[in-house]
Short mmCIF file of C-alpha atoms and ligand atoms in Angstrom, two decimals:
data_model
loop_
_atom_site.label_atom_id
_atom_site.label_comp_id
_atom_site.label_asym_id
_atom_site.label_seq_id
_atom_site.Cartn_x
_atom_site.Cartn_y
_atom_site.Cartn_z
CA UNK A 1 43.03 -23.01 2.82
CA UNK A 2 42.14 -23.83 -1.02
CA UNK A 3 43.31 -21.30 -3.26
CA UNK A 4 43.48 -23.00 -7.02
CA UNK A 5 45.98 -20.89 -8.99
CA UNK A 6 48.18 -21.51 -12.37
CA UNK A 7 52.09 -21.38 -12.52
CA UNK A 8 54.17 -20.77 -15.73
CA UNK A 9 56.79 -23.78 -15.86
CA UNK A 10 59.85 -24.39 -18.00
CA UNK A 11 61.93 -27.12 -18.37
CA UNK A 12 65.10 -25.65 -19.50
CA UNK A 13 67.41 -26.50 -21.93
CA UNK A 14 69.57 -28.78 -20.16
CA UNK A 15 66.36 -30.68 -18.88
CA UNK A 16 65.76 -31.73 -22.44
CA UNK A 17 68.75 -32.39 -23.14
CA UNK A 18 69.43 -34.95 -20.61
CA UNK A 19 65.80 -36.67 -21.63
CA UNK A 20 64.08 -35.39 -18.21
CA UNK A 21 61.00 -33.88 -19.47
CA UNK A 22 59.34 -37.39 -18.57
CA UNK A 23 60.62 -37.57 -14.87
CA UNK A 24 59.83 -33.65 -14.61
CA UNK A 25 56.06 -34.01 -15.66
CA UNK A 26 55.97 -37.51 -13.86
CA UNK A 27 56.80 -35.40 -10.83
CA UNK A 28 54.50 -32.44 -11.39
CA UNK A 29 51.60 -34.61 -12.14
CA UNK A 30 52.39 -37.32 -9.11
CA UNK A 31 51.79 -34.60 -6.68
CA UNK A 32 48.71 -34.41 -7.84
CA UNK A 33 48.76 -31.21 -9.94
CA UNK A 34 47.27 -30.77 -13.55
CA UNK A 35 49.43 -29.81 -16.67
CA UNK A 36 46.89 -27.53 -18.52
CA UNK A 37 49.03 -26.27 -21.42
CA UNK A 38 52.08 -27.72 -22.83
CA UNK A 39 54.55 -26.95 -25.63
CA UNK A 40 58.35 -27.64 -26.56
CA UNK A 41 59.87 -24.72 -28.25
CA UNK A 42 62.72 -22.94 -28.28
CA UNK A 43 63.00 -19.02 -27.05
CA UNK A 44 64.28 -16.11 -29.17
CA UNK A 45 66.21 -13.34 -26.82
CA UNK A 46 63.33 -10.77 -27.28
CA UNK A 47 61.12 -13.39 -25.15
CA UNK A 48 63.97 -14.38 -22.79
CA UNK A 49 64.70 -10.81 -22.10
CA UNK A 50 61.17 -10.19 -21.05
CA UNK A 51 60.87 -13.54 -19.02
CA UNK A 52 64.07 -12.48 -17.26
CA UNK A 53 63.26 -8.82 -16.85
CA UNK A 54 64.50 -8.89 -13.37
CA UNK A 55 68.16 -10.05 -14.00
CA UNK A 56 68.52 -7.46 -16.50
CA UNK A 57 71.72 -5.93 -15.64
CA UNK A 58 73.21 -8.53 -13.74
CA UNK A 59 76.20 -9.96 -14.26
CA UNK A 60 74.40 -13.46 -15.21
CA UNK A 61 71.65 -11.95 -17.19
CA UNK A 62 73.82 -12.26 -20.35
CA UNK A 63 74.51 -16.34 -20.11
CA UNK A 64 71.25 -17.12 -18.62
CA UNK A 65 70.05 -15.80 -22.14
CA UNK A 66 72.43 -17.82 -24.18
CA UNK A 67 72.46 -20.75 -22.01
CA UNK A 68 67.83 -20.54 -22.55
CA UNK A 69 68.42 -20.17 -25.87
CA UNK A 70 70.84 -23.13 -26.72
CA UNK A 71 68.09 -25.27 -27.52
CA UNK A 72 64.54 -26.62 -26.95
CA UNK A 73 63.00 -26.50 -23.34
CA UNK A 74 59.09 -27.11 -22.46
CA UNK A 75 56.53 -24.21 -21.32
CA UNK A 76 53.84 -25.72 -19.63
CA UNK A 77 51.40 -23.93 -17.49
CA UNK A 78 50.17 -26.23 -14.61
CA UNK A 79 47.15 -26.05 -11.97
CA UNK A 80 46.33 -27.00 -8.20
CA UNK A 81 46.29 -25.63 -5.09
CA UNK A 82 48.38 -23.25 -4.07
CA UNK A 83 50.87 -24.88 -7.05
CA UNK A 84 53.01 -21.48 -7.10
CA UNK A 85 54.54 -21.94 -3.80
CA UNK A 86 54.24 -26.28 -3.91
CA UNK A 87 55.82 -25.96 -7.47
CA UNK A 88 58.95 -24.05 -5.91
CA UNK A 89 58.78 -26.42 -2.97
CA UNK A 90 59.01 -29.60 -5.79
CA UNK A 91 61.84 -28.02 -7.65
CA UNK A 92 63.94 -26.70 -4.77
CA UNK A 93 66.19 -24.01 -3.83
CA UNK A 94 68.07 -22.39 -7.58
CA UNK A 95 71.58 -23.60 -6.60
CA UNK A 96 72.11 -27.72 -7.31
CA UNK A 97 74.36 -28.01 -4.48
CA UNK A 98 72.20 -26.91 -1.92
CA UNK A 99 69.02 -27.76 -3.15
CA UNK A 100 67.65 -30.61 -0.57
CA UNK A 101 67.22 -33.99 -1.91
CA UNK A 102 63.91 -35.29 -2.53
CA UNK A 103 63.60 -31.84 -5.20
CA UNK A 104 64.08 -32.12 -8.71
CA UNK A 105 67.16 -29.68 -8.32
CA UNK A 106 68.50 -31.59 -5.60
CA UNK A 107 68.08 -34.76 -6.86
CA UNK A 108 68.45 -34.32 -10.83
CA UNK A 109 70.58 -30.95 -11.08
CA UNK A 110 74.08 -31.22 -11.70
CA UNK A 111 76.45 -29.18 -9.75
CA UNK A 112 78.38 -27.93 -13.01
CA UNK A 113 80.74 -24.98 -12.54
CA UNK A 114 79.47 -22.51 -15.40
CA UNK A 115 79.27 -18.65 -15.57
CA UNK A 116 74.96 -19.84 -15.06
CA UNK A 117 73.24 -22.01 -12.58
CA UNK A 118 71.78 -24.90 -14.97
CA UNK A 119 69.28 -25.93 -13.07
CA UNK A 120 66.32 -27.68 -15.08
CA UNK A 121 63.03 -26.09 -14.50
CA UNK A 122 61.80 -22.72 -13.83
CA UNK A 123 58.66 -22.14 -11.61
CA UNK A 124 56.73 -18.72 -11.30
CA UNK A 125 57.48 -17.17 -7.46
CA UNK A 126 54.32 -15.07 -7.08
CA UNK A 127 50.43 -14.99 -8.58
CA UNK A 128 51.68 -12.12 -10.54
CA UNK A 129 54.88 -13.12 -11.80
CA UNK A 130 52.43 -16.15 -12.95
CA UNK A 131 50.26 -13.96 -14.40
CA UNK A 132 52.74 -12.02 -16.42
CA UNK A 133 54.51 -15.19 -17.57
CA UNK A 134 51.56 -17.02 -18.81
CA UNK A 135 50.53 -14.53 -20.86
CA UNK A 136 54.03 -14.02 -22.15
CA UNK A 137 54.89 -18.20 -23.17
CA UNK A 138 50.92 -18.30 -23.85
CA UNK A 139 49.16 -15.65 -24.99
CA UNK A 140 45.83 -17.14 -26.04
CA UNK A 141 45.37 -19.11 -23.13
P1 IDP B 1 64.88 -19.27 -9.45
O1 IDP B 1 64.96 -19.84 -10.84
O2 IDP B 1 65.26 -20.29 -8.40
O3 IDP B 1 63.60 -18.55 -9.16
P2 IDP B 1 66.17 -16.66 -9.81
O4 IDP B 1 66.92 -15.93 -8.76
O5 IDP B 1 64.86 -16.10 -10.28
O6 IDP B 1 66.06 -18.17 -9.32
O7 IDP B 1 67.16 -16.75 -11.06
C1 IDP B 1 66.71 -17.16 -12.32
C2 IDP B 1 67.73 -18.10 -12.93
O8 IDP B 1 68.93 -17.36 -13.22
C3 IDP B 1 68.18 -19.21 -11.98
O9 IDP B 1 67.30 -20.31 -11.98
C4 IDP B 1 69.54 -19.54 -12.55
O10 IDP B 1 69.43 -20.36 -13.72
C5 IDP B 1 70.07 -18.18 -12.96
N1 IDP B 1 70.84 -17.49 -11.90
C6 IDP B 1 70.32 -16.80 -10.85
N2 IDP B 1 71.28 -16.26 -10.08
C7 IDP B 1 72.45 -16.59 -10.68
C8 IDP B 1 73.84 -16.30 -10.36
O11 IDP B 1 74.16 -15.63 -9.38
N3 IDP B 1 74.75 -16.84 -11.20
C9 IDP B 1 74.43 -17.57 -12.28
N4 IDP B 1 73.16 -17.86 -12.62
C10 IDP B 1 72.17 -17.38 -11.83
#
């Protein structure tokens, strides 16, 4: 079944920092999907804090914030079919150590012990969580 949708994608800090925007976007765009929007950037909390609405409360929510905000990570919004789910399959599961090989988390993601998982990218998990995010990292699209 076709179903074209959009997903809201970051590569986080520690993906730019270890120069893997390329190979991230390489991947995206080798499975066949389209980057539509794209912008490096760094996050102030206020936007984090809405990204991350969810976690709020949890005992990760504070160093996910701080480890977002340490520097510059990518926003891209990206297009194909059924890219919400295929995205999540292409990045694999959140934790490095488990994430399957062939992923960009399993294969790229290092298995650091810190108070946060730092792993890469972030992909939207639903059409509304896509919805909401888009419209949060880029409002006039
Ligand atoms: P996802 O990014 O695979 O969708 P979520 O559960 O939405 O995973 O969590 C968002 C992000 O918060 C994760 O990618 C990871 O960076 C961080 N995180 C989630 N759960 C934990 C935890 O239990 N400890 C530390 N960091 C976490």
């Amino acid at each position: 079944m076709t179903s074209t949708e959009r997903t809201l994608v970051l590569i986080k800090p520690d993906g730019v920092q270890r120069s893997l925007v390329g190979e991230v976007l390489r991947r995206i765009e080798a499975k066949g999907y389209r980057i539509v929007a794209l912008e490096m950037r760094s996050a102030d909390a206020e936007l984090l804090g809405e990204h991350y609405a969810e976690h709020r409360g949890r005992p990760h929510f504070e160093p996910l914030l701080e480890f977002m905000g340490s520097g510059p990570l990518v926003a891209a919004v990206v297009e194909g079919n059924r890219v919400i789910e295929g995205f999540r399959s292409l990045a694999g599961t959140t934790e490095p150590t488990t994430a399957a090989p062939g992923t960009i988390r399993g294969d790229l993601a290092r298995a650091w012990d810190t108070q946060v998982i730092q792993n890469l990218v972030h992909g939207s998990d639903s059409p509304e969580s896509a919805e909401r995010e888009i419209s949060l990292w880029f409002p006039t699209l």
